[in-house]
Every structure is written in C-alpha cells, then in structure tokens.
Coordinates of C-alpha atoms and ligand atoms in Angstrom, one line a residue:
M1 CA -73.3 -2.1 50.8
D2 CA -71.0 -2.2 53.5
T3 CA -68.7 1.0 53.3
V4 CA -65.1 0.2 52.9
I5 CA -62.9 3.4 53.7
G6 CA -59.9 4.5 52.0
I7 CA -57.2 6.1 54.7
D8 CA -54.1 7.8 53.9
L9 CA -52.3 7.8 56.9
G10 CA -49.6 10.2 56.3
T11 CA -46.5 11.3 58.2
S12 CA -47.9 14.9 58.8
T13 CA -51.5 14.6 57.6
T14 CA -54.1 12.2 57.4
E15 CA -57.2 12.1 55.0
A16 CA -60.3 9.7 54.4
A17 CA -62.3 9.0 51.5
V18 CA -65.2 7.1 50.6
L19 CA -66.9 6.3 47.3
R20 CA -70.4 8.0 46.6
D21 CA -71.9 7.2 43.3
G22 CA -68.8 5.7 42.2
K23 CA -66.9 8.9 42.9
P24 CA -64.6 9.4 45.9
V25 CA -65.9 11.9 48.5
M26 CA -63.6 13.3 51.2
V27 CA -64.7 12.5 54.8
I28 CA -64.9 15.7 57.2
N29 CA -63.6 15.6 60.5
F30 CA -64.7 16.8 64.0
D31 CA -63.0 20.2 63.2
G32 CA -64.9 20.5 60.0
K33 CA -62.0 20.0 57.8
V34 CA -60.8 17.3 55.3
T35 CA -56.9 17.1 56.9
T36 CA -56.2 15.9 60.2
P37 CA -52.7 16.5 61.5
S38 CA -51.3 13.1 62.2
V39 CA -50.5 14.5 66.0
V40 CA -51.7 12.8 69.2
G41 CA -51.1 14.4 72.6
M42 CA -52.3 14.0 76.0
D43 CA -54.0 17.2 77.4
D44 CA -53.8 18.6 80.9
T45 CA -56.2 16.5 82.4
G46 CA -54.7 13.4 81.2
N47 CA -57.2 12.8 78.0
M48 CA -56.0 11.5 74.4
V49 CA -56.4 14.3 72.1
V50 CA -56.0 14.0 68.3
G51 CA -55.5 16.1 65.1
E52 CA -55.9 19.6 65.4
K53 CA -55.9 20.0 69.3
A54 CA -52.7 17.9 69.7
E55 CA -50.9 19.9 67.0
G56 CA -52.0 22.9 68.9
Q57 CA -50.4 21.8 72.3
L58 CA -47.2 20.9 70.4
L59 CA -45.8 24.4 71.6
L60 CA -47.0 24.1 75.1
A61 CA -46.4 20.5 76.0
P62 CA -44.0 19.0 73.4
D63 CA -43.4 16.5 76.2
R64 CA -47.2 15.3 76.0
T65 CA -47.5 15.2 72.2
V66 CA -46.4 13.0 69.8
K67 CA -45.8 13.9 66.0
E68 CA -44.5 11.9 62.8
A69 CA -44.8 8.6 64.3
K70 CA -45.1 6.9 60.9
R71 CA -41.4 7.3 60.6
L72 CA -40.8 4.9 63.1
M73 CA -43.4 2.2 62.1
G74 CA -42.0 -1.5 62.2
T75 CA -39.0 -0.4 65.0
D76 CA -39.4 -1.1 68.6
R77 CA -38.6 2.6 69.3
K78 CA -41.1 4.1 72.0
L79 CA -42.5 7.6 72.0
P80 CA -42.7 9.3 75.1
M81 CA -46.0 10.8 75.9
G82 CA -46.6 12.2 79.5
T83 CA -45.7 9.6 82.0
R84 CA -46.0 6.6 79.5
Q85 CA -44.1 5.2 76.7
Y86 CA -45.8 4.6 73.3
S87 CA -45.1 2.6 70.4
P88 CA -45.7 3.9 66.8
V89 CA -48.2 1.4 66.4
E90 CA -50.3 2.7 69.3
I91 CA -50.3 6.3 68.1
S92 CA -51.1 5.5 64.6
S93 CA -53.9 3.3 65.9
M94 CA -55.1 6.2 68.0
I95 CA -55.1 8.3 64.8
L96 CA -56.8 5.7 63.0
T97 CA -59.7 5.5 66.0
Y98 CA -60.1 9.3 65.7
V99 CA -60.6 8.8 61.9
R100 CA -63.1 5.6 62.6
N101 CA -65.2 7.9 64.8
Y102 CA -65.2 11.2 62.9
A103 CA -66.3 9.0 59.7
G104 CA -69.0 7.3 61.5
K105 CA -70.3 10.3 62.6
F106 CA -70.0 12.3 58.7
L107 CA -71.6 9.1 57.2
G108 CA -74.2 8.0 59.9
E109 CA -73.2 4.8 60.0
D110 CA -70.2 2.6 61.6
V111 CA -67.2 2.0 59.3
D112 CA -65.5 -1.0 60.3
R113 CA -63.5 -1.9 57.1
A114 CA -60.8 0.1 55.5
V115 CA -57.9 0.1 52.9
I116 CA -55.4 1.9 54.3
S117 CA -52.4 3.3 52.1
V118 CA -48.5 2.9 52.9
P119 CA -45.3 4.4 51.1
A120 CA -44.7 1.9 48.2
Y121 CA -41.4 1.4 49.5
F122 CA -42.5 0.4 52.9
D123 CA -41.1 -3.1 53.8
E124 CA -43.2 -6.0 55.1
I125 CA -42.5 -5.5 58.7
Q126 CA -43.7 -1.8 58.0
R127 CA -47.0 -2.9 56.1
Q128 CA -47.6 -5.2 59.1
A129 CA -47.3 -2.7 61.7
T130 CA -49.9 -0.9 59.5
V131 CA -52.3 -3.4 59.7
E132 CA -51.8 -3.8 63.5
A133 CA -52.5 -0.1 63.6
G134 CA -55.6 -0.6 61.9
K135 CA -56.7 -3.7 64.0
K136 CA -56.3 -2.0 67.2
A137 CA -58.2 0.8 66.0
G138 CA -61.1 -1.8 65.4
F139 CA -60.9 -1.9 61.5
T140 CA -60.7 -4.8 59.3
V141 CA -57.9 -3.9 56.9
E142 CA -59.0 -5.0 53.7
R143 CA -55.7 -4.2 51.7
I144 CA -52.7 -2.2 52.2
L145 CA -52.4 0.1 48.9
N146 CA -49.3 1.5 47.9
E147 CA -49.6 5.4 48.0
P148 CA -48.4 6.4 44.4
T149 CA -50.7 3.4 43.1
A150 CA -53.4 5.2 44.8
A151 CA -52.4 8.2 43.5
A152 CA -52.3 7.1 39.7
L153 CA -55.9 5.2 40.6
S154 CA -57.4 8.6 41.3
Y155 CA -56.0 9.9 38.0
G156 CA -56.8 6.8 36.2
I157 CA -60.3 6.4 37.2
S158 CA -61.4 9.6 35.0
H159 CA -59.0 9.0 32.5
M160 CA -59.6 5.3 31.5
E161 CA -59.2 5.5 27.9
E162 CA -55.9 6.8 27.8
E163 CA -52.9 5.2 26.9
S164 CA -49.8 6.4 28.8
N165 CA -46.8 6.2 30.9
I166 CA -47.2 8.0 34.2
L167 CA -44.6 8.5 36.8
V168 CA -46.0 9.4 40.0
Y169 CA -43.5 11.5 42.4
D170 CA -45.1 11.8 45.7
L171 CA -42.8 13.7 48.2
G172 CA -44.9 14.1 51.4
G173 CA -43.7 14.9 54.9
G174 CA -41.8 11.9 55.8
T175 CA -41.3 9.7 52.9
F176 CA -40.5 10.2 49.0
D177 CA -42.0 7.4 46.8
V178 CA -41.6 7.2 43.0
T179 CA -43.8 4.8 40.7
L180 CA -43.9 4.4 37.2
L181 CA -47.3 3.1 35.7
E182 CA -48.4 2.1 32.5
M183 CA -52.0 2.8 31.5
F184 CA -54.1 1.1 28.7
G185 CA -57.5 0.2 28.1
G186 CA -58.7 1.0 31.7
V187 CA -55.9 -1.1 33.1
L188 CA -53.3 0.4 35.2
E189 CA -50.3 -1.5 35.6
V190 CA -47.6 -0.6 38.0
R191 CA -44.0 -1.3 36.2
A192 CA -41.8 -0.3 39.5
S193 CA -41.7 1.5 42.4
S194 CA -38.7 2.9 44.5
G195 CA -38.1 5.7 47.1
D196 CA -36.7 6.8 50.2
N197 CA -38.5 6.1 53.5
R198 CA -36.5 8.7 55.4
L199 CA -36.9 11.9 52.9
G200 CA -39.7 14.4 52.9
G201 CA -40.6 17.6 54.5
K202 CA -39.6 17.0 57.6
D203 CA -36.0 17.1 56.9
F204 CA -36.9 20.5 55.0
D205 CA -38.0 21.9 58.6
E206 CA -35.1 20.3 60.3
K207 CA -32.5 21.9 58.1
L208 CA -34.2 25.2 58.2
T209 CA -34.6 24.9 62.1
E210 CA -30.7 24.0 62.5
Y211 CA -29.8 27.0 60.0
L212 CA -31.9 29.3 62.2
A213 CA -30.7 28.2 65.6
G214 CA -27.2 28.5 64.0
R215 CA -27.9 32.1 62.9
F216 CA -28.9 33.1 66.2
K217 CA -26.1 31.4 68.2
E218 CA -23.7 33.4 65.7
K219 CA -25.7 36.6 66.3
H220 CA -26.2 36.4 69.9
G221 CA -24.2 33.6 71.4
I222 CA -26.8 31.4 72.6
S223 CA -27.5 28.2 72.0
L224 CA -31.2 27.2 71.9
E225 CA -30.6 23.4 71.3
G226 CA -31.1 22.1 75.2
D227 CA -34.5 24.5 75.4
I228 CA -37.3 21.9 74.1
Y229 CA -39.9 24.9 74.3
A230 CA -37.8 27.3 72.4
M231 CA -36.8 24.7 69.9
A232 CA -40.7 23.8 69.3
R233 CA -41.5 27.6 68.8
L234 CA -38.4 27.4 66.3
H235 CA -39.5 24.5 64.7
Q236 CA -42.8 25.7 64.2
A237 CA -41.9 29.2 62.6
A238 CA -39.3 27.1 60.4
V239 CA -42.3 25.0 59.1
E240 CA -44.3 28.3 58.7
C241 CA -41.2 29.9 57.0
K242 CA -40.9 26.9 54.5
K243 CA -44.5 27.0 53.3
M244 CA -44.7 31.0 52.7
L245 CA -41.2 30.7 50.8
S246 CA -43.3 28.2 48.3
T247 CA -45.2 31.3 47.0
Q248 CA -43.0 34.4 48.0
E249 CA -39.2 35.3 47.9
E250 CA -38.5 35.9 50.9
Y251 CA -39.7 35.7 54.7
R252 CA -38.9 37.3 58.0
V253 CA -38.8 34.9 60.9
L254 CA -39.9 36.7 64.3
L255 CA -39.7 35.3 67.4
P256 CA -39.7 37.4 70.4
V257 CA -38.4 36.8 73.9
I258 CA -37.1 33.4 72.7
A259 CA -34.0 33.4 74.9
E260 CA -32.8 35.5 77.8
K261 CA -29.2 37.3 78.4
E262 CA -28.4 38.6 81.3
G263 CA -32.1 38.8 82.4
V264 CA -32.8 40.5 79.2
P265 CA -35.2 39.0 76.7
V266 CA -33.5 38.2 73.2
E267 CA -35.7 38.1 70.3
L268 CA -35.0 35.9 66.8
D269 CA -35.2 38.2 64.0
E270 CA -34.2 36.6 60.6
T271 CA -35.3 37.3 57.1
V272 CA -34.6 34.0 55.0
T273 CA -34.7 34.1 51.3
R274 CA -36.0 31.6 48.9
E275 CA -32.4 30.8 47.3
C276 CA -30.9 30.7 51.1
F277 CA -33.6 27.6 51.5
E278 CA -33.0 26.2 48.3
G279 CA -29.2 26.1 49.2
L280 CA -30.3 24.3 52.6
I281 CA -32.3 21.4 50.7
E282 CA -30.3 21.2 47.6
E283 CA -28.5 17.8 48.9
L284 CA -31.6 16.4 50.1
I285 CA -33.4 16.9 46.7
E286 CA -30.5 15.5 44.7
R287 CA -31.2 12.3 46.7
T288 CA -34.6 11.9 44.9
H289 CA -32.8 11.2 41.7
E290 CA -31.2 7.7 42.3
P291 CA -35.0 6.2 42.8
I292 CA -36.0 8.1 40.0
D293 CA -33.2 6.0 38.0
V294 CA -34.1 3.0 39.5
V295 CA -37.6 2.8 38.4
L296 CA -36.8 3.9 34.9
E297 CA -34.3 1.3 34.6
D298 CA -36.3 -1.3 36.2
S299 CA -39.0 -0.8 34.1
N300 CA -36.6 -0.4 31.0
M301 CA -37.9 2.7 30.1
A302 CA -36.1 6.0 29.1
A303 CA -37.3 9.5 30.5
E304 CA -38.4 10.7 27.0
E305 CA -40.9 7.8 27.0
L306 CA -42.9 9.5 30.1
D307 CA -46.3 10.9 28.9
M308 CA -47.0 12.5 32.2
V309 CA -45.2 13.0 35.7
L310 CA -47.8 13.4 38.4
L311 CA -47.1 15.4 41.5
V312 CA -48.3 14.4 44.9
G313 CA -47.7 15.0 48.5
G314 CA -47.4 18.9 50.2
S315 CA -43.7 19.2 49.7
T316 CA -44.3 19.2 45.7
R317 CA -45.6 22.7 46.1
I318 CA -41.9 23.8 46.5
P319 CA -41.1 25.6 43.3
F320 CA -37.3 24.1 43.5
V321 CA -38.9 20.7 43.6
Q322 CA -40.8 21.0 40.7
R323 CA -37.8 22.7 38.9
D324 CA -35.8 19.9 39.9
I325 CA -37.9 17.3 38.1
A326 CA -38.5 19.3 35.0
D327 CA -34.8 19.6 34.6
Y328 CA -33.9 16.0 35.6
L329 CA -36.6 14.4 33.6
G330 CA -36.8 16.9 30.6
K331 CA -40.2 17.0 31.2
E332 CA -42.9 19.7 33.0
P333 CA -44.5 17.9 35.7
S334 CA -48.4 17.8 35.7
F335 CA -51.0 18.9 38.8
A336 CA -53.9 16.8 37.3
V337 CA -54.6 15.4 40.6
D338 CA -54.9 17.1 44.0
P339 CA -51.9 16.7 45.9
D340 CA -53.3 16.6 48.9
Y341 CA -56.3 14.4 48.5
A342 CA -55.6 12.0 45.7
V343 CA -54.2 9.2 47.7
A344 CA -56.8 9.0 50.2
Q345 CA -59.4 9.5 47.0
G346 CA -57.3 6.6 45.3
A347 CA -57.7 4.2 48.3
A348 CA -61.4 4.9 48.4
I349 CA -61.5 3.7 44.7
Q350 CA -59.8 0.6 45.8
A351 CA -62.2 0.1 48.7
G352 CA -65.1 0.5 45.9
I353 CA -63.3 -2.2 43.9
I354 CA -63.1 -4.4 46.9
N355 CA -66.9 -4.0 48.0
G356 CA -68.3 -4.5 44.6
M357 CA -69.0 -0.5 44.1
I358 CA -66.9 -0.4 41.1
D359 CA -67.3 -3.1 38.6
S360 CA -63.8 -4.6 38.3
E361 CA -64.8 -6.1 34.6
E362 CA -66.2 -2.8 33.0
G363 CA -64.1 -0.4 35.7
I364 CA -60.5 0.2 36.1
M365 CA -58.1 -2.7 36.6
M366 CA -54.9 -2.6 38.8
T367 CA -51.8 -4.3 39.0
D368 CA -49.0 -4.1 41.3
V369 CA -45.5 -4.7 41.9
N370 CA -43.7 -6.0 44.9
P371 CA -40.9 -3.2 45.9
Y372 CA -38.4 -5.7 47.6
T373 CA -36.4 -8.9 46.7
L374 CA -37.8 -11.9 48.2
G375 CA -35.5 -15.1 48.8
I376 CA -34.4 -17.4 51.0
R377 CA -31.1 -18.4 53.1
T378 CA -28.7 -20.7 51.5
L379 CA -25.0 -21.8 51.6
N380 CA -23.1 -20.6 48.8
G381 CA -19.8 -22.2 49.4
Y382 CA -18.4 -19.2 51.2
T383 CA -21.1 -18.2 53.7
A384 CA -24.3 -19.4 55.3
D385 CA -26.0 -16.2 55.0
Y386 CA -26.2 -16.0 51.3
M387 CA -29.7 -14.5 50.2
S388 CA -30.7 -16.7 47.4
V389 CA -33.4 -14.6 45.3
I390 CA -36.6 -16.2 44.3
I391 CA -38.4 -13.1 43.4
P392 CA -36.7 -10.0 42.5
R393 CA -37.9 -6.5 43.1
N394 CA -40.4 -4.9 40.8
V395 CA -41.7 -8.2 39.5
T396 CA -45.6 -7.2 38.9
I397 CA -47.7 -9.3 41.2
P398 CA -49.6 -11.6 41.3
V399 CA -46.4 -14.1 40.7
T400 CA -45.0 -17.5 41.0
K401 CA -41.3 -18.3 40.8
K402 CA -39.2 -21.3 41.6
Q403 CA -35.6 -22.2 42.1
T404 CA -34.1 -25.5 42.7
Y405 CA -31.7 -26.3 45.4
Y406 CA -29.4 -29.0 46.1
T407 CA -28.4 -30.9 49.3
S408 CA -25.5 -29.4 50.9
W409 CA -23.8 -32.2 52.8
D410 CA -23.7 -36.2 52.9
G411 CA -26.8 -37.9 54.5
Q412 CA -29.0 -34.6 54.6
T413 CA -32.4 -35.4 55.6
A414 CA -34.0 -32.4 56.4
A415 CA -33.7 -28.3 55.5
D416 CA -34.8 -25.4 57.1
I417 CA -36.4 -22.8 54.6
E418 CA -35.8 -19.3 56.3
V419 CA -37.9 -16.9 53.9
Y420 CA -36.2 -13.3 53.6
Q421 CA -37.1 -9.8 52.2
G422 CA -34.4 -7.3 51.3
E423 CA -31.8 -6.3 48.7
S424 CA -28.8 -7.4 50.6
R425 CA -26.9 -10.3 49.3
S426 CA -26.3 -11.3 52.7
V427 CA -29.5 -12.3 54.7
E428 CA -27.9 -10.9 58.0
N429 CA -29.0 -7.4 56.7
N430 CA -32.5 -8.4 55.3
H431 CA -35.6 -9.2 57.1
R432 CA -36.5 -13.0 57.8
I433 CA -40.4 -12.9 57.5
G434 CA -41.1 -16.6 57.7
M435 CA -39.4 -20.1 58.5
F436 CA -40.4 -23.8 58.2
N437 CA -38.6 -27.1 58.0
I438 CA -39.1 -29.9 55.4
S439 CA -37.8 -33.4 56.3
G440 CA -37.8 -36.7 54.8
I441 CA -35.2 -36.2 52.3
P442 CA -33.8 -39.3 51.4
S443 CA -30.2 -39.8 52.7
G444 CA -27.7 -39.8 50.3
P445 CA -24.3 -38.0 49.3
A446 CA -24.2 -34.1 49.1
G447 CA -25.9 -33.0 45.9
K448 CA -27.7 -35.8 45.1
E449 CA -31.2 -34.8 46.2
Q450 CA -32.9 -31.4 44.9
L451 CA -35.6 -29.4 46.7
E452 CA -37.7 -27.1 44.7
V453 CA -38.8 -23.9 46.5
A454 CA -41.7 -22.2 44.7
F455 CA -42.9 -18.5 46.0
S456 CA -46.2 -17.1 45.1
Y457 CA -47.2 -13.5 45.8
N458 CA -50.6 -12.0 45.6
Q459 CA -52.2 -8.8 45.5
N460 CA -53.9 -9.4 49.2
G461 CA -50.2 -9.8 50.4
M462 CA -50.2 -13.4 50.8
L463 CA -46.8 -15.3 50.2
N464 CA -47.1 -18.8 49.7
V465 CA -43.7 -20.8 50.0
T466 CA -43.7 -24.2 49.0
A467 CA -40.7 -26.7 49.2
T468 CA -41.0 -30.2 47.1
I469 CA -38.2 -33.0 47.6
L470 CA -38.4 -33.5 43.9
S471 CA -37.4 -37.3 44.1
T472 CA -40.3 -38.2 46.6
K473 CA -42.8 -35.4 45.5
E474 CA -43.1 -34.8 49.1
E475 CA -43.9 -31.2 50.2
A476 CA -44.0 -28.7 53.2
S477 CA -45.1 -25.0 53.0
I478 CA -45.6 -21.9 55.0
A479 CA -48.4 -19.2 53.9
I480 CA -47.1 -15.8 55.1
D481 CA -50.2 -13.5 55.6
M482 CA -49.1 -10.4 55.6
M483 CA -52.6 -8.9 56.3
Q484 CA -53.2 -11.5 59.2
T485 CA -50.2 -12.7 60.8
G486 CA -49.5 -9.1 62.1
M487 CA -46.8 -8.9 64.4
E488 CA -48.4 -9.1 67.7
E489 CA -47.0 -6.4 69.7
R490 CA -45.4 -6.7 73.3
V491 CA -46.5 -4.1 75.5
D492 CA -45.1 -3.1 78.8
V493 CA -47.5 -4.9 81.3
S494 CA -45.4 -4.4 84.4
G495 CA -47.6 -2.2 85.7
W496 CA -50.9 -4.6 85.7
K497 CA -51.3 -4.3 89.5
E498 CA -52.4 -1.0 89.6
A499 CA -55.1 -1.7 87.1
G500 CA -58.8 -1.8 88.6
L501 CA -59.0 -5.8 87.7
A502 CA -55.9 -6.7 89.4
E503 CA -57.5 -8.0 92.7
D504 CA -59.6 -10.5 90.9
Y505 CA -56.7 -12.2 89.4
R506 CA -54.0 -11.6 91.9
T507 CA -53.8 -15.1 93.2
V508 CA -53.9 -17.2 89.7
I509 CA -51.1 -15.1 88.5
R510 CA -48.9 -15.5 91.6
R511 CA -49.9 -19.3 91.4
A512 CA -48.9 -19.2 87.7
E513 CA -45.6 -17.5 88.5
K514 CA -44.4 -19.9 91.0
W515 CA -45.0 -22.8 88.5
L516 CA -43.0 -20.9 86.0
K517 CA -40.3 -20.1 88.6
K518 CA -40.1 -24.1 89.7
H519 CA -39.9 -25.2 86.1
E520 CA -37.4 -22.5 84.4
G521 CA -35.2 -24.4 82.1
E522 CA -36.5 -27.8 82.6
E523 CA -36.2 -29.2 79.0
E524 CA -39.5 -31.5 79.6
A525 CA -41.7 -28.3 80.4
E526 CA -40.1 -26.1 77.8
E527 CA -43.4 -26.1 75.8
D528 CA -45.8 -25.9 78.6
Y529 CA -43.7 -23.1 80.2
R530 CA -43.9 -21.0 77.1
E531 CA -47.4 -21.7 76.6
L532 CA -48.3 -20.6 79.9
E533 CA -46.0 -17.7 79.9
E534 CA -47.9 -16.3 77.4
L535 CA -51.1 -16.6 78.9
V536 CA -49.8 -14.9 82.1
Y537 CA -48.7 -12.1 79.7
Q538 CA -52.1 -11.9 78.1
L539 CA -54.1 -12.0 81.2
K540 CA -51.9 -9.1 82.6
R541 CA -52.4 -7.6 79.3
A542 CA -56.2 -8.0 79.7
I543 CA -56.2 -6.6 83.3
I544 CA -54.5 -3.5 82.0
D545 CA -57.1 -3.1 79.2
G546 CA -59.8 -3.8 81.8
D547 CA -61.2 -6.6 79.6
D548 CA -62.9 -8.7 82.0
L549 CA -64.2 -11.0 79.6
E550 CA -61.2 -11.8 78.4
A551 CA -59.3 -12.0 81.7
E552 CA -62.0 -14.3 83.1
E553 CA -61.0 -16.9 79.9
L554 CA -57.5 -16.5 80.1
E555 CA -57.8 -17.1 83.9
E556 CA -59.6 -20.7 83.1
D557 CA -57.1 -21.5 80.7
I558 CA -54.1 -21.0 83.2
R559 CA -56.1 -22.9 86.1
S560 CA -56.5 -25.9 83.9
M561 CA -53.1 -25.8 82.8
I562 CA -51.6 -25.7 86.4
Ligands
ATP24 N1 -46.9 25.2 50.6 C1 -46.1 24.3 51.0 N2 -44.9 24.4 51.1 C2 -43.7 23.7 51.2 N3 -44.1 22.6 51.9 C3 -45.1 22.4 52.2 C4 -46.4 23.3 51.7 N4 -47.7 22.7 52.3 C5 -47.3 21.5 53.1 N5 -46.2 21.1 53.0 C6 -45.2 20.3 53.5 O1 -45.9 18.8 53.0 C7 -45.5 17.9 53.8 C8 -46.9 17.3 54.3 O2 -47.2 16.8 52.9 P1 -48.4 15.4 53.1 O3 -49.7 15.9 54.0 O4 -48.5 15.1 51.7 O5 -47.5 14.4 53.7 P2 -48.0 13.0 54.4 O6 -48.7 12.7 53.4 O7 -48.5 13.6 55.5 O8 -46.3 12.4 54.5 P3 -46.0 11.0 53.8 O9 -46.8 10.9 52.6 O10 -44.6 11.2 53.9 O11 -46.0 9.7 54.8 C9 -45.1 18.8 55.3 O12 -43.8 18.5 55.5 C10 -45.7 20.1 55.2 O13 -44.8 20.8 55.6
MG25 MG1 -48.7 11.4 51.8

C-alpha cells in the first residue's frame, strides 16, 4: 500500500506522521527529532538549510534566514533571504521538501503523497498556496485537512464509542483556531470552526521583546530597534523567557554586550515576573473569546453542553491561557492529546482513511464544515457589488444549495457569474475564486427570466457552480478545484540570461519578444499575444530551473507559433 504522510506544517514547527498498524507514528528528521523548526536559511556557502540548522543561524545571519512564512501564505509578499526574494510558497515548499527527504530515509521508501493540515480559518487562497507548496515539494496533496479537525481525529480514533461535544482550542505559533465537534458512534462531525489567522505565540514574543527593548531604553537611553543583530538576540531571549514563565514565577533575562555606550559595553539585565508577562498578553488572550462565541453560536450550543475542551498548540502551555479558558467556559480544559503531535497524528489518520489503511465502514467517519461564506456578486438595487450568499459559513460539507435570481435589465441575454468567498456584504472585500458566463437567456423585460445558481461543495475541496436558465433549462457551470487549480505563482524570471541554459535559447526568446513588441495592443492578435507571452515566461522559468527537457518542448511550441 502506498504510504500517505500526514504533515502539520506549522508557523513555528513542522511535524509529520504516518500510520503503522492502525496507529500514528511520528516521523524522525535528520537531527533525530520529531519537531523541525519551520525555518529556512542560506548558509555561508550559499546552500539552503532547513530546520535546526537554519534556526541556529538566525542570530548570526538574520538577513539570510526566514521564519514564520506561514503567516504570509496566500499573500504576494516576498521574503528576502541572501541576495534573492522568496515567496511564502517557495519557503514552505523547502520545508516540505525537507520533510519528504527525511521521511523517505526514515521509512526506507519514497513518499510522494501527503495530507497537509492548515488552520481551519485559512481561506481558499491560503489553502491553494499550501497545495502549491506541497506540489512544488513533489507531493501529490491528497487532502488539505483542518488542524483542529486533525487534533480531534487523533483523540477520536481511540475514543470511538464515546458521545460527546468537543471544543478544540488550538493556540500555536501564529494562528488561533477553535472548532466544535460532535462525536457519536464513530462519527466525528464538525459543527463549527472559527479563529484568528494572526494570533499566536509569535505575538506574545513580540510583546515581550518590545517590553524588554523599552525597559532597556528607559534604563540606558539606548534604542536597540535599528540593530537587527541585537534585536535577533533580544527576540530569542524573549522566547526563552516566555517559555520559562510557563513553569516558573519569574525569569531573569541577561544579555551581556547587547549595545555600546561611549565605547563601553552595556548589558541587558531584566527580571520578568509571570504577572508582568500576563499583563502584556492579556489583551491578546481576550481576542480568543470572540471566535469561541462564534462557534458556540453557530452550532447552537451553550458552553455548559461541552463535554471536553481539548488543548492543542504550544502556546496552550501558558498557565494564563489555561486559566482563561477555564474561566471563560466554566470548564477545566483537558490534556487528552499531545499538544505538539496531535495535529500531525490526525493528519496521518486522515491519510490512512485515504489509502484504505483505515476502513471507513468500521473505523472513524468524519464530516467537516466550510469555514467561510460562499456566494456570487449581484446587483441589489443600490450597488453592483452585493455579495449574495449561497452557502453560509459553518455548514456541514458535502453540501448543495441553490438560489434563484432574476434578470436585471430589459433585454438581458447573458450574465457573468462571479464566485466569491468571504464574510463581507460587499464583494469588494471578499476573495473572487472563479467566474463564468451564461448566455442564451431569452430576451425580455427585466425580471422576467430566472436563473438558478447551485453551489455544491465537497470534502475534497471541489466547488461546483452551475447556473441554469429556468425557462430553457440551458446550463453553464464551473468546477473550482481547490486541490488542482492551485494558483500558478509568478516568479521573477528577469535573471534568465545568467542561467546556464540561456545560451541555447537566446535566439528563440529574442525572436518571440520581437514578435510580441510588434503586435502589442493589436486586437486581432490579442489571444496569440497572451499565449506567446505565457510561453516565453515558461521558457525563461525552465531556463532558470535548469529544466532542459521542458525548455526544449517550449522552444518548439514557440517556434511553431511564430
Ligand atoms: N512552554 C511553553 N510556554 C509558552 N509557549 C510555548 C511553550 N512551548 C512552546 N511555546 C510556543 O508555542 C508556539 C509553537 O506552537 P506550535 O508548534 O503548536 O505552533 P505551530 O504549529 O508551529 O503554529 P500554528 O499552528 O499557529 O501554525 C511558539 O510560539 C512557541 O514559542
Ligand atoms: Mg499548529
């Protein structure tokens, strides 16, 4: 049976697990550890390093080291590393490549299928970016699984006979996720998910770093802010301090020679109490309450009906966090799963369901919800940007829902169906995830003809949208496959001339670019123009990647086009 690996690609750490004899087993990396820091760096010889090695050079070479790329997934922000800029997808794919390599060694076989977990509150764009990173690392991404669902799965697999309402509280390095699940007779049903993509241990680190820098400035009148090396040291000390305060009441941060004053070295010496730290993060912890309210409300449940509160994520080790949950929900949280491994274990269980190692007839079954609202753009009399909701958030998937719309003006014979995801009433603030056109509407007065738009969303991340003209039964549709359509990333190819293969393809590129220049803006040539432009881009990319076979094929295509 083909192994499918489960991967928890975290903001600060990454773990992987596989199923062996029906049980998840954690995969050990090249450093002999289960946990790999989600850090990528370029060492001083120009080689890429991942994990502990990369983390180890954070202090010495912060400009050549990247961490917490997950927070930028789905954005077009670039991360500088050495002389080049990298996208969050590229950084994540390096981490995943590392996982693929160590898993291959650990398991003694190549692993090229994966289930990767993401925060439940990741939107479609962030999910697609994750799929893209997996593909770049050479994985077939079988499923994107919500992290809290994975955690619940790792609990559920050994408690299948229980009936209970479980709230999973996952506070990790970069994201906060909360999910309410109902378990009965081996079925694990997600009732609702919510969270905050920008809340986690990283924010606590920042608060504490700021505090320490502030204290230092008060005492010595020196600002450390502009000194990236000093800040990197301070940041590392703050993380250590934060962790120590989870088990002790106070911690002394001591950093000799952090700065200089009139040629004399100055040290930072500051004792932080747990109480002081709690004061710093209080506001952030309070922000976890709203998503908790949302999941309770969306699943029609009162806090008293919860049977268990499962804690997941490294930041739940903070005593203040545990106390806050107990106070807010009136229920002591449970430590029934390993907060560091549960997500990867759950992903491995999901992987086992996919490759048939776990029998879905007898074993655990799972349903999930879509965490974001899905709909289309419509006119509502006031604005042309109105988000008409078709599938509300937190509906159990698979699901199919329909809405009927009327023609908006006299003689309307066609309509653009633009599919959006997001919570705003105005599509402007939401994400457009697809679009198609339906024509052939019989001409008539506004409001006479009806269009039915149906959305079907399944667990494989496939959204089918169909529009039907009710009077003629004519249809048009689009399948938005979140697992396949992954947005092709545009990389910077301007440096292609420096690549080794450049010499062989210089002529064809010059000819193609000449053609493009000549036909720029010509209406009749528009389609050819776009196609050729794309081919040239692909060719430059292949040249940079050193992919001779691909480049040769593209060259042929370009020649035949010109
Ligand atoms: N003993 C501790 N006390 C406080 N915080 C801790 C402790 N141990 C780890 N952490 C913090 O937990 C966070 C990492 O948790 P975890 O590995 O669960 O996150 P992640 O999975 O990488 O991130 P995410 O799930 O948000 O993408 C870091 O911010 C780390 O500093
Ligand atoms: Mg996590």
